[in-house]
Amino acid sequence: METVSSAYTVELLVANRYGALNRITGIYARRGYNIDSLNMITDNPDVYRIIISSKGDEYARTQVVRQLSKLYDIKEVKLV
Amino acid sequence: MSTAKLSGAQIVIEQLVRHGATTVFGYPGGSVLPIYDALYQNADRIKHIITAHEQGAAHAADGYARVSGKVGVVIATSGPGATNLVTGIANAYLDSVPLVAITGNAPVPLLGRDAFQEVDIVGITQPIVKHNFVVRDISDLESTFAEAFAIADSGRKGPVLVDIPKNIQEAMCEYGGKIADAPAPREIVEVTDNAIDAAITAIMNAKRPFIYAGGGVIAAEACTLLQTFAELISAPVGFSLMGLTALPHSHPLALGMCGMHGKYAATVAKSECDVMIALGVRFSDRATGNIEIYKQNKTIVHVDIDMAELAKNVAPNIEICGDVKSVLQRMIPQLSAVRNQDWVDRIAELKSKCGELNQVGEFTPQRVIETVGDKLGGDAVIATDVGQHQMWTMQYYPFKAPRTFLTSGGLGTMGYGMGAAIGGCVANGRKRTILFTGDGSFGMNLNELVTAVSQNLPLVIIIVNNGVLGMVRQWQKRFYEQRYSQTTLNRKTDFVALAEAFGAKGFRAENIVELNSILKHLPSEGPVVIDCHVCMDEEVLPMIPPGKAVDDMITTKFDMEVAN
Ligand SMILES: Cc1ncc(C[n+]2csc(CCOP(=O)(O)OP(=O)(O)O)c2C)c(N)n1
Ligand SMILES: [Mg+2]
């Protein structure tokens, strides 16, 4: 498995509910992954689009995507 | 269903009944007064058991869930009631136990103002639940409950917390009209034919197949299929702590637990296999030790319902995301019977070596556990606390059936045992239930004796009393040059008198004859405490030191190593 760290971005579709952002950043914080940037697009009041950039190797990327996919508020996770 | 206006508290009751939660555990307080009032008025529909402490209630709901296979329910008031649940929720999270925890909170207009007994329990528990909710609008209450039960009981099971501010419990709302069922939680289960085919090829070509079975096998109700699968391919089976009862202890292919304190045969066979089929396990560090060595020279097929477990700790060669039952149902018809005599012989050899290592002497903790197993055995539910006595129970107790072993695996919670035994006993038709606890662990939650007494539960509480925090002492002996910092208890508690003071029966055993005679004359009702005075210097062996591998396994007692 490739272990070099590089920048990557995930794009999430998230139900607009209390604490959703907290749950998302919690996944990063717990593993000690830094968030370099976070953008929230709120055109649709029910489902927000959140775009997060971070750095990590293939393992980190896979884990982040898989852990985020487990969050109940998250409707979709894409590695872009 | 016709619609009627109900209070929030009544909606809670209706939703509990609708989801089959007819026994719940908890403790009242100011912020849950409306719910407790509704419980009072619905006592014929829901049995509520009050414990001594909310932690005990959470562990009881956990034990109830593990035995019954249903979702356990615990209720607590806001503030300290809610924070007292935290250990119990974390325990359920780490062992994937389905639980719905209901907490009261300050009324919505006061939230965030540090109102009396207000805590942000949703924030506090966020990393230890599958999901949690604050119900700020009464019209969400019904659907929230449906979602909570669905989330707790689907996919990889786990705890869900529902925080209900007091004014929401009092508000009125139509019930049963709007949202009947929860939207099914999104599951990421995609068993591809490719992965199954690859697994089948690997298994059919294996010379030395080995099955590593975890709690996921039990959660998926796949124990019978596991047995069929193992017998078909003549593969020995090692277990994680959570999976230990997936096959009966006496099954010829069952080698016992793998890992740090696992059985010799299980750990060695696992290291020697060429294909490991890991079913519903998460490769915890206690189970694997050094991961690089662990993975060497084998093909690993990992089946788990939780996609995030695949490649989290050990990168498998073949990963299958799916429920163990459906995966085995698909694989078994495509496999033909195979048997490699050399491997079968090797396993027999390892098992006989395992027997030699396990020779135990007089009134040792191991002997206490074996004796209780012999005399009370049957299919009783067994709970443990955490420490050496827990590991010896895992090694020596002759478990016969799944859902009979309640033990805190992932969190290793001392104090889990009393609550778990209470919940397990209630779930098992209030039949005799055995708790193996340590003098240290019992000290953490012995207050729950009050619950066992008030419920008149036939618990047999065996205190494996070595006078020390034995497991920590063992590490101090091995790794800290016998500096026994704060592990020699010197407490002089009279557990017989203590049991009697609580209204239970108490006995003391200093040797095997006394223990046998106590067990022979056990009262048929109510809790019994048996204080077994055992020696403090037994060690749990074998032991693989943390981060080490099978070749570093310690099999000789420290005192003997020193003597030689
Ligand atoms: C709540 C909690 N605190 C501390 C520990 C650390 N710990 C693990 S085992 C152990 C000793 C347990 O002593 P006892 O219950 O007497 O069991 P023994 O090992 O002697 O059989 C301790 C302190 C823990 N697991 N849980
Ligand atoms: Mg002890």
Coordinates of C-alpha atoms in Angstrom, one line a residue, chain A residues 1-69:
Chain A
M1 CA 0.0 0.0 0.0
E2 CA 1.2 3.5 -0.9
T3 CA 2.3 5.3 2.2
V4 CA 3.2 8.7 0.9
S5 CA 1.0 11.5 2.2
S6 CA -0.6 13.7 -0.3
A7 CA -3.5 16.2 -0.5
Y8 CA -7.0 14.8 -1.0
T9 CA -10.5 16.2 -1.0
V10 CA -13.7 14.6 0.0
E11 CA -17.2 15.8 -1.0
L12 CA -20.1 15.0 1.3
L13 CA -23.8 15.3 1.1
V14 CA -25.0 15.9 4.6
A15 CA -28.5 16.1 6.2
N16 CA -28.9 19.5 7.8
R17 CA -29.2 18.4 11.4
Y18 CA -27.8 19.6 14.7
G19 CA -24.3 18.6 15.3
A20 CA -23.6 17.1 11.9
L21 CA -20.5 19.1 11.3
N22 CA -19.2 18.1 14.7
R23 CA -19.5 14.5 13.9
I24 CA -17.6 14.9 10.7
T25 CA -14.7 16.9 12.1
G26 CA -14.6 14.4 15.0
I27 CA -13.7 11.6 12.6
Y28 CA -10.7 13.6 11.5
A29 CA -9.7 14.8 14.9
R30 CA -9.8 11.4 16.5
R31 CA -7.2 10.0 14.2
G32 CA -5.1 13.2 14.3
Y33 CA -5.8 14.1 10.7
N34 CA -5.6 17.8 10.1
I35 CA -8.3 19.6 8.0
D36 CA -6.7 22.1 5.6
S37 CA -9.9 23.6 4.4
L38 CA -13.6 23.1 4.8
N39 CA -16.3 24.6 2.6
M40 CA -20.0 24.4 3.1
I41 CA -22.5 24.9 0.3
T42 CA -26.0 25.5 1.7
D43 CA -28.2 26.2 -1.4
N44 CA -30.4 23.3 -0.5
P45 CA -31.6 23.9 3.1
D46 CA -32.2 20.1 3.7
V47 CA -28.9 18.7 2.3
Y48 CA -25.6 20.6 2.6
R49 CA -22.6 19.9 0.4
I50 CA -19.4 19.9 2.4
I51 CA -16.0 19.8 0.8
I52 CA -13.0 19.0 3.0
S53 CA -9.4 19.0 2.1
S54 CA -6.8 17.2 4.1
K55 CA -3.5 15.3 3.7
G56 CA -2.9 11.6 4.1
D57 CA -1.7 8.4 2.6
E58 CA -3.9 5.8 1.0
Y59 CA -4.7 4.3 4.4
A60 CA -5.8 7.6 5.8
R61 CA -7.9 8.3 2.8
T62 CA -9.7 5.0 2.8
Q63 CA -10.3 5.1 6.6
V64 CA -11.7 8.7 6.4
V65 CA -14.0 7.8 3.6
R66 CA -15.2 4.6 5.3
Q67 CA -15.6 6.1 8.7
L68 CA -17.5 9.1 7.2
S69 CA -19.8 6.8 5.3

